[in-house]
Coordinates of C-alpha atoms and ligand atoms in Angstrom, one line a residue:
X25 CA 26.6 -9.8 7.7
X26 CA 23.8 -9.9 5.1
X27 CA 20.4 -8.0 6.2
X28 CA 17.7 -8.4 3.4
X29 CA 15.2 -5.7 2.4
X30 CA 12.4 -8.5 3.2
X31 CA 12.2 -11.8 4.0
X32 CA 9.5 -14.7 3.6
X33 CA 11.5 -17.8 4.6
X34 CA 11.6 -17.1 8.8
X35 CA 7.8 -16.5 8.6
X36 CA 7.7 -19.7 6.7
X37 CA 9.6 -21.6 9.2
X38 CA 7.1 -20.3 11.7
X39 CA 4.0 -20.9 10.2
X40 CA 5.6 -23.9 8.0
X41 CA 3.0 -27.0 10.4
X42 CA -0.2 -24.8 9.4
X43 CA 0.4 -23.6 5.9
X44 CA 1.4 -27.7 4.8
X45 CA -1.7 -29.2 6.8
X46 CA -3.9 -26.2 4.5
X47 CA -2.5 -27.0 1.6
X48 CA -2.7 -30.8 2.2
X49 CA -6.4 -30.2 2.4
X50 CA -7.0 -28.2 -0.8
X51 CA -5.2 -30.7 -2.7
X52 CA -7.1 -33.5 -1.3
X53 CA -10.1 -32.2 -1.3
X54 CA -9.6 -31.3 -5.8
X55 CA -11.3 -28.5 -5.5
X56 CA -8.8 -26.0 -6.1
X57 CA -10.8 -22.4 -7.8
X58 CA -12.7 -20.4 -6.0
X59 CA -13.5 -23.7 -2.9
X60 CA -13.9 -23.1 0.7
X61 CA -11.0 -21.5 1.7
X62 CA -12.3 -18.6 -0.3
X63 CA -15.4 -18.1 0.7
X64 CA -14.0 -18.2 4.9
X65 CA -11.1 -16.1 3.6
X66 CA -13.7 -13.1 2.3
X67 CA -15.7 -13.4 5.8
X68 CA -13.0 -13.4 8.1
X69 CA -11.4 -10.7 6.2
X70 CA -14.5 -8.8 6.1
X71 CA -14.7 -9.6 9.8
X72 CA -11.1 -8.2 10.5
X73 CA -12.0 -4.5 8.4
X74 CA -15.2 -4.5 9.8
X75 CA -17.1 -4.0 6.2
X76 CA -19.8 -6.1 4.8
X77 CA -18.6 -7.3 2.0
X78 CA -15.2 -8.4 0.8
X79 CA -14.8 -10.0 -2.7
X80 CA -10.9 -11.3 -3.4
X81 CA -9.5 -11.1 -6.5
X82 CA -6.2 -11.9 -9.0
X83 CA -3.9 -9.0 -7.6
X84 CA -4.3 -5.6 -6.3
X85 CA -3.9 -4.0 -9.8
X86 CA -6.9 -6.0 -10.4
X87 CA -8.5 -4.5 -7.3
X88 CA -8.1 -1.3 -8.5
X89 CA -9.2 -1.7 -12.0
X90 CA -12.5 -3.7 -11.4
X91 CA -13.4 -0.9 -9.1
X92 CA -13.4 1.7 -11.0
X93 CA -15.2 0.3 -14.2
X94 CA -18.0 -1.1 -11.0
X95 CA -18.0 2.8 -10.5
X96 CA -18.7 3.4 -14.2
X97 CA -15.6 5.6 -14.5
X98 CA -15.1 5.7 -17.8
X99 CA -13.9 7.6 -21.1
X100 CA -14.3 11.5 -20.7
X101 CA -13.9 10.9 -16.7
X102 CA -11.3 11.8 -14.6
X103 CA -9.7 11.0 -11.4
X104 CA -7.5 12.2 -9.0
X105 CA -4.5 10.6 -7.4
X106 CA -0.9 10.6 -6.5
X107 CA 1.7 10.3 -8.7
X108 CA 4.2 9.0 -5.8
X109 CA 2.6 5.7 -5.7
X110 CA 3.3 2.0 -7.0
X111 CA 1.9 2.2 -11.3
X112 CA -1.5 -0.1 -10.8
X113 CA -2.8 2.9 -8.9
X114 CA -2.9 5.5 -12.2
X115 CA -3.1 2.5 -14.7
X116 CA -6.6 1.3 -13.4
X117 CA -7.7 4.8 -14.4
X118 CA -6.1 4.8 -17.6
X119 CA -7.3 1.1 -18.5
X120 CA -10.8 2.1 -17.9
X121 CA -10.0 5.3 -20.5
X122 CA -10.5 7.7 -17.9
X123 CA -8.1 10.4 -17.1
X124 CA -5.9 10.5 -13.8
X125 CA -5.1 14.1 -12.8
X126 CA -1.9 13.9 -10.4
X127 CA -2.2 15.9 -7.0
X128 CA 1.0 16.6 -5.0
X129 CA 2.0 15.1 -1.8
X130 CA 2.3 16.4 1.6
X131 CA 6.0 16.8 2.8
X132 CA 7.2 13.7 5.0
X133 CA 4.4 12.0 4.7
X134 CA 4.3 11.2 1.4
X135 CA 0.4 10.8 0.6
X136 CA -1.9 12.7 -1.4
X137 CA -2.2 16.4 0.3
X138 CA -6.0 16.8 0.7
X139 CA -5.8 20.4 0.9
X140 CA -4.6 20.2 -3.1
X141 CA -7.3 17.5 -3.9
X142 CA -9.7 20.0 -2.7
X143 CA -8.1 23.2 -4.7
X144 CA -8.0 20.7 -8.1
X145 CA -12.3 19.7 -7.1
X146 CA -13.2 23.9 -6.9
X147 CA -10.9 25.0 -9.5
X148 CA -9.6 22.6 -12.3
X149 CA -10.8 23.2 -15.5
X150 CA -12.3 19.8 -16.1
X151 CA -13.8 19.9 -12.3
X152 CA -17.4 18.7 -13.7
X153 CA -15.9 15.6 -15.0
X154 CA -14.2 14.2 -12.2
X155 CA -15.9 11.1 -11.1
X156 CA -13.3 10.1 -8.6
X157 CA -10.4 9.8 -6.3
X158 CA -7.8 7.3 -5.6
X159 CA -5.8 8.2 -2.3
X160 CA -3.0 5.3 -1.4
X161 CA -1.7 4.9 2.0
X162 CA 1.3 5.2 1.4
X163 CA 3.7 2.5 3.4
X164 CA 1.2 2.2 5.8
X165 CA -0.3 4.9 7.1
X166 CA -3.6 6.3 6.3
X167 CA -4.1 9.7 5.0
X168 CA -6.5 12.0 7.2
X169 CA -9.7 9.6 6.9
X170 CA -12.1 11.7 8.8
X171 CA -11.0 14.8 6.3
X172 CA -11.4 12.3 3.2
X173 CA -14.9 11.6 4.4
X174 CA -15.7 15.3 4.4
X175 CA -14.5 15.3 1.2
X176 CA -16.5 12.3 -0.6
X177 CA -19.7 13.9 1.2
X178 CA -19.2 17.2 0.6
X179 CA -18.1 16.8 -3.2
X180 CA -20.4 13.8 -3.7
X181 CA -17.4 12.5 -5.5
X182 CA -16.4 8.3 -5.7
X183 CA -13.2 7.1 -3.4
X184 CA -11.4 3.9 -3.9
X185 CA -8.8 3.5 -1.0
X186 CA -5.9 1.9 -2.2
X187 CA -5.1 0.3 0.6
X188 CA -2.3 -2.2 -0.9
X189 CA 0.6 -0.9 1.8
X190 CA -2.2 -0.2 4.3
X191 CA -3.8 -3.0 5.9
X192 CA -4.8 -2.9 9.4
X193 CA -3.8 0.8 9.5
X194 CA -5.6 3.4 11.7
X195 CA -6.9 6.9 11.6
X196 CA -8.3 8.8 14.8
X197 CA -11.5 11.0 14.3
X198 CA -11.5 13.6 16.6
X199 CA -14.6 12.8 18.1
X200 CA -12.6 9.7 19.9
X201 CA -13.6 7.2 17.6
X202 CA -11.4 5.3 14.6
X203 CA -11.4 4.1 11.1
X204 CA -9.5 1.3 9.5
X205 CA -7.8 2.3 6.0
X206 CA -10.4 0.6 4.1
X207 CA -14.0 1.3 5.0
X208 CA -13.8 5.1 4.2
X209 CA -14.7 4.7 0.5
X210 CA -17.1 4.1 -2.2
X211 CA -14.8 0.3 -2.9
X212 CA -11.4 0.0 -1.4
X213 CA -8.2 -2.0 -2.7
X214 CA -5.9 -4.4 -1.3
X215 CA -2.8 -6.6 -2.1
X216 CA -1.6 -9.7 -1.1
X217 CA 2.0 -9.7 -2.9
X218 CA 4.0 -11.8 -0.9
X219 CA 5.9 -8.6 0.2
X220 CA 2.8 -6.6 1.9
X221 CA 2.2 -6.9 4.9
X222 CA -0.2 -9.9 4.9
X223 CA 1.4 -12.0 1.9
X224 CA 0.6 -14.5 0.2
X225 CA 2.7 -17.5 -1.6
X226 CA 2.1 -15.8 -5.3
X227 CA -0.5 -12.9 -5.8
X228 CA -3.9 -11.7 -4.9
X229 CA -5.8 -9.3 -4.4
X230 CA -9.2 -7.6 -2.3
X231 CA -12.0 -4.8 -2.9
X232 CA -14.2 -4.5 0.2
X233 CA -17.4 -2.4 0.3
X234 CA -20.4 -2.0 2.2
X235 CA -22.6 -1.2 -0.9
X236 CA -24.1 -4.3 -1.5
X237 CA -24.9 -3.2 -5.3
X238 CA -21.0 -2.4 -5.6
X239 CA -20.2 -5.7 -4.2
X240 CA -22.4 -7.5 -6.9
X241 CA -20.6 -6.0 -9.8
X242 CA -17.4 -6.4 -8.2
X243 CA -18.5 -10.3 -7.7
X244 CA -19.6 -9.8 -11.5
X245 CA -16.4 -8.4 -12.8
X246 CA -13.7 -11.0 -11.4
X247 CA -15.6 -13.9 -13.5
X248 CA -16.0 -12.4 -17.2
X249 CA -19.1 -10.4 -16.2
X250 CA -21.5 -13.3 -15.3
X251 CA -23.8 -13.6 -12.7
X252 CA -24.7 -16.8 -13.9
X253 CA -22.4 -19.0 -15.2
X254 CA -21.9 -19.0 -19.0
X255 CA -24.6 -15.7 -19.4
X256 CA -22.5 -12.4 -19.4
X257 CA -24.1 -9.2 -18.5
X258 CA -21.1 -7.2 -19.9
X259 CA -17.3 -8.0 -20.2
X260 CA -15.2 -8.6 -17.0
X261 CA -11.9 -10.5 -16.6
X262 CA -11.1 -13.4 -15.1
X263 CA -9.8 -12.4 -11.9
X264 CA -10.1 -15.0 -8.8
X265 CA -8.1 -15.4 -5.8
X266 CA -6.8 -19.1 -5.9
X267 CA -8.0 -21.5 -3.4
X268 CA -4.7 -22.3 -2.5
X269 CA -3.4 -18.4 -2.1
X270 CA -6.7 -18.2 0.6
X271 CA -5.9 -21.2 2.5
X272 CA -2.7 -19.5 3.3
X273 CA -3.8 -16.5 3.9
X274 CA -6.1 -17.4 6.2
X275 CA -3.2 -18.7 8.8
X276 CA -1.7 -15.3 8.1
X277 CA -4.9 -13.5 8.9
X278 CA -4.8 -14.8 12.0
X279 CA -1.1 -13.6 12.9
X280 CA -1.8 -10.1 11.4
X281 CA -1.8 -8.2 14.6
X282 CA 1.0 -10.0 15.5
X283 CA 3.3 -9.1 12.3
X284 CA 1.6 -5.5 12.8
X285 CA 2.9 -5.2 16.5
X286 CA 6.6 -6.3 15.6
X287 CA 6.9 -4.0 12.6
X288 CA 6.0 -1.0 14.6
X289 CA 8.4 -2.1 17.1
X290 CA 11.0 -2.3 14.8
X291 CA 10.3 0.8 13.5
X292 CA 10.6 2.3 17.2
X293 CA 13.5 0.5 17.4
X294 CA 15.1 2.2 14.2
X295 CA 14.2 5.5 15.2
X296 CA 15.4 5.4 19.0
X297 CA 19.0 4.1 17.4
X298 CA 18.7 7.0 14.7
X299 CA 18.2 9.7 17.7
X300 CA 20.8 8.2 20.0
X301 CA 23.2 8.3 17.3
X302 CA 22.7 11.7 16.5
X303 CA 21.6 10.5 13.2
X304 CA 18.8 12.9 13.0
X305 CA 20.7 15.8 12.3
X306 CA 21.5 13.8 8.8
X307 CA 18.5 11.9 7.8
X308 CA 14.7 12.6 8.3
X309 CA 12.6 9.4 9.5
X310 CA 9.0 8.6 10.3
X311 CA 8.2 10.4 14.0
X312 CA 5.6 8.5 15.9
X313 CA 1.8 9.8 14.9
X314 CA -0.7 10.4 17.7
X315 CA -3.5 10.4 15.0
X316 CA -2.8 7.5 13.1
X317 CA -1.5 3.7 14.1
X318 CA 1.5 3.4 11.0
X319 CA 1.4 -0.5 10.0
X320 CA 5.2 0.0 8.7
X321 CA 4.4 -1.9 5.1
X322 CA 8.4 0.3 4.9
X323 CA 10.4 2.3 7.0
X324 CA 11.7 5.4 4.9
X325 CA 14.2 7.7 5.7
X326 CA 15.3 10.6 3.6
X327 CA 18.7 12.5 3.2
X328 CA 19.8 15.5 1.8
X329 CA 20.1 14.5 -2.0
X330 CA 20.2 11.9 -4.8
X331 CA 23.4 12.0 -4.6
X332 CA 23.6 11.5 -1.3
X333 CA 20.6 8.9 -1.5
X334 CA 22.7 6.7 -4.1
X335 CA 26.0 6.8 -2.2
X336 CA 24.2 6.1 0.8
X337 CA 22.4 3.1 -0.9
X338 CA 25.7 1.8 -2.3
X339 CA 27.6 1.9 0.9
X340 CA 25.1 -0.2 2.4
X341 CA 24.9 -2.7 -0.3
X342 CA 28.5 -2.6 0.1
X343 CA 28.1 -4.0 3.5
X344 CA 25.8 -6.6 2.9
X345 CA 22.0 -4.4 3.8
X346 CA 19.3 -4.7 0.9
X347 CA 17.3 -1.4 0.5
X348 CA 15.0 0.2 -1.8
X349 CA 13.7 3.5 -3.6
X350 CA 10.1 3.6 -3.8
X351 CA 9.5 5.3 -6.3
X352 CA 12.6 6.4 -8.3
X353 CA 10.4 8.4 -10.4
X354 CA 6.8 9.8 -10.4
X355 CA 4.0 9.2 -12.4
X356 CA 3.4 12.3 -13.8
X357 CA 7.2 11.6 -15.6
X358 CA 6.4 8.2 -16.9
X359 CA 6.7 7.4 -20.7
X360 CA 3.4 6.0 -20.8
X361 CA 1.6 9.2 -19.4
X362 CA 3.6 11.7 -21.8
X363 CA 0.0 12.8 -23.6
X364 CA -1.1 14.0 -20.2
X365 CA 1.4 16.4 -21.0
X366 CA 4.0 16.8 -17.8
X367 CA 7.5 17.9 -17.3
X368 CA 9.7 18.0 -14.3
X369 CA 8.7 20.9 -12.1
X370 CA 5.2 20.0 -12.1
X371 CA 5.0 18.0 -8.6
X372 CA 8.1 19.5 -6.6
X373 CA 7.3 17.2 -3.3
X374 CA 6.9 14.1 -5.2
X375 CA 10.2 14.8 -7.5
X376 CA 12.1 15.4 -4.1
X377 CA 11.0 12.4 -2.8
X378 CA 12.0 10.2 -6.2
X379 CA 15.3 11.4 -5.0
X380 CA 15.8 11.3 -1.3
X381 CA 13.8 8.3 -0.2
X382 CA 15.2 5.4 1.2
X383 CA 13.7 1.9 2.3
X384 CA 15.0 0.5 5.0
X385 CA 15.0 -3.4 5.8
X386 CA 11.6 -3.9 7.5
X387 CA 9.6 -7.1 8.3
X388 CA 8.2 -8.7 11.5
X389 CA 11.1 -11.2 11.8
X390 CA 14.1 -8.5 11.4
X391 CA 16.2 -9.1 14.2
X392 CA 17.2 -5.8 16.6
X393 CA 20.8 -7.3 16.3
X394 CA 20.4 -6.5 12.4
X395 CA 19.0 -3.3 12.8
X396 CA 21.8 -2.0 14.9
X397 CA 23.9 -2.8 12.4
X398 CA 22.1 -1.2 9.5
X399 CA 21.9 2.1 11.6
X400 CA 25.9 1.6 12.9
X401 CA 26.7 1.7 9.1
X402 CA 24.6 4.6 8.3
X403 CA 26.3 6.1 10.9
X404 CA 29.4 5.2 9.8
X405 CA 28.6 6.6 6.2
X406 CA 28.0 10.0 7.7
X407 CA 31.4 9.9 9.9
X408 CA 33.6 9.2 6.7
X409 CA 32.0 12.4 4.7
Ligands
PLP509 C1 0.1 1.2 -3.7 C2 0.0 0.0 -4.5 N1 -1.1 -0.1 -5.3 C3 -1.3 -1.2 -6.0 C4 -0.5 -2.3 -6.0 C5 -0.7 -3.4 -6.9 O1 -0.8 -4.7 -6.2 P1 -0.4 -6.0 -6.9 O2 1.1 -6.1 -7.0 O3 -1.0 -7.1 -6.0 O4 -1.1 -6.1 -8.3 C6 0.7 -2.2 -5.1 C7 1.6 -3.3 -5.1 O5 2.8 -3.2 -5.2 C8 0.9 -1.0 -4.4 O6 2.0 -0.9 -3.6

């Protein structure tokens, strides 16, 4: 039996009827940049955050760099994120020649730990220079956003959600009410790899905002820096969302909630088999989270150690199940960031995770037939130690 990591062809075959008669249309109708399905794409998706503005762009790196040069982040500023996180989150910082200062994650959960953002904003040497911070919801769930909000009003400092792995998550206040991941922060990122939760057929990429000024410059940024065509107010990218990317995300849109619901029932699914199989006393997974509605972009476990991790990993692929290590190693350790001047050691919770962290297969149309198998062989990995 072969169970994929991910896998776009069964959506396909489900959504096949729509996504033809869409694209049918934007051929037809020539008018394939920046056309109709664009402009409905940004309000429905700005309808579904619940922001006011939403301006879609090349790619979620792209999300992430345009919004901190619309923030004027720039060289001599500094930011602070995670170094357990996909590279486009740190390299938007270092492409705008800003600084990124890496914060430790919280145990299990695996986002940024506020409590160390905090320590870095009273005490770090450079404190009066940093301009911003980038916290990533990390494979789906939302760090604390009513604790983030404190923190951007109490240290007047700029937040850019990276919300790539996040979409549709949910944070409860404790006043009752709830926040999307998204609609805390000054601009706020998304992705639409094919992978993420809601995928396109190539790449693209959101900001959303309710800072209409923000949303300007954002608008500004994705077409070389013009407001008017051909008359360039300073230099931008060319970063659009194809016409043909929207009109298919649109019919995904609409099934969000859907593909949402399934993946957390799959991940309920994984963890009931993991308990009944006495698997727990072997492998941590995600618990359920009264505070916070997990959207499952990946299920991760975590064992003992790399060694165990790899063998594990190489059992499975033995018997046919596709997983994957994000990330197998930390910012902070990457070549490109040697002049910030790290060595092992520095982030102990991040390094652990680099090398217990497993991602299980996880996407609406896995099959609970397939799942029992993936946790019967994990099971039977453990039995043959
Ligand atoms: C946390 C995070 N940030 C940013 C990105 C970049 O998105 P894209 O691949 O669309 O450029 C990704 C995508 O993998 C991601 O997972």
């Amino acid at each position: 039996m072969q169970v994929p990591l991910f896998d776009l062809t069964r959506q396909y075959k489900k959504i096949k009827k729509d996504v033809l008669k869409n694209l049918d249309a934007v051929f037809t109708s020539g008018n394939v940049i920046m056309g109709s399905n664009v402009k409905m794409f940004e309000k429905e998706i700005a309808n579904y955050l619940g922001v006011k503005y939403a301006i879609s762009v090349a790619n979620g790196s792209d999300a992430l760099r345009l919004s901190v040069q619309a923030l004027d982040i720039t060289k001599g500023d500094y930011v602070i994120t995670t170094p357990y996180t996909f590279f486009a989150t740190a390299s938007a910082v270092v492409l705008n020649q800003a600084t990124p200062i890496f914060v430790d994650i919280e145990e299990d959960f695996y986002n940024i730990d506020l409590d160390q953002v905090e320590k870095v904003l009273q005490t770090h040497p450079m404190k009066k220079m940093i301009k911003g911070i980038i916290p990533v919801h990390l494979f789906g769930k939302t760090v604390d956003l009513e604790r983030l909000e404190k923190i951007k009003n109490n240290y007047k400092i700029a937040v850019i959600e990276d919300c790539a792995q996040s979409i549709g998550s949910v944070w409860y206040y404790s006043n009752g009410k709830k926040k999307c991941s998204g609609t805390v922060g000054d601009l706020n990122t998304f992705s639409f790899f094919p992978t993420k939760n809601l995928g396109g057929y190539g790449d693209g990429g959101l900001v959303v905002t309710n800072d209409e000024k923000l949303a300007d410059r954002v608008r500004k940024l994705r077409v070389h820096g013009a407001a008017k065509k051909y008359y360039h107010d300073e230099v931008g990218y060319n970063s659009r969302l194809d016409e043909v990317q929207a009109a298919i995300l649109r019919i995904k849109l609409k099934n969000l909630d859907y593909y949402i619901e399934r993946r957390i029932k799959k991940a309920q699914y994984y963890s009931k088999f993991f308990e009944e199989k006495g698997l727990d006393r072997y492998i941590a997974y995600p618990k359920y989270f009264n505070n916070r509605v997990h959207v499952y972009h990946q299920y991760v476990i975590s064992v003992k150690n790399k060694e165990e991790r790899d063998n594990l990993k190489k059992f499975l692929k033995e018997n046919g199940i596709e997983t994957g290590i994000y990330y197998p190693l930390g910012l902070h350790l990457q070549k490109c960031f040697e002049n910030l001047g790290h060595k092992e050691g520095d982030f102990p919770i991040t390094e652990k995770a680099t090398r217990t962290t497993l991602a299980l297969p996880m996407f609406p149309e896995l099959t609970k037939y397939e799942q029992e198998y993936v946790v019967n062989k994990i099971k039977e990995f453990y039995t043959s130690l």
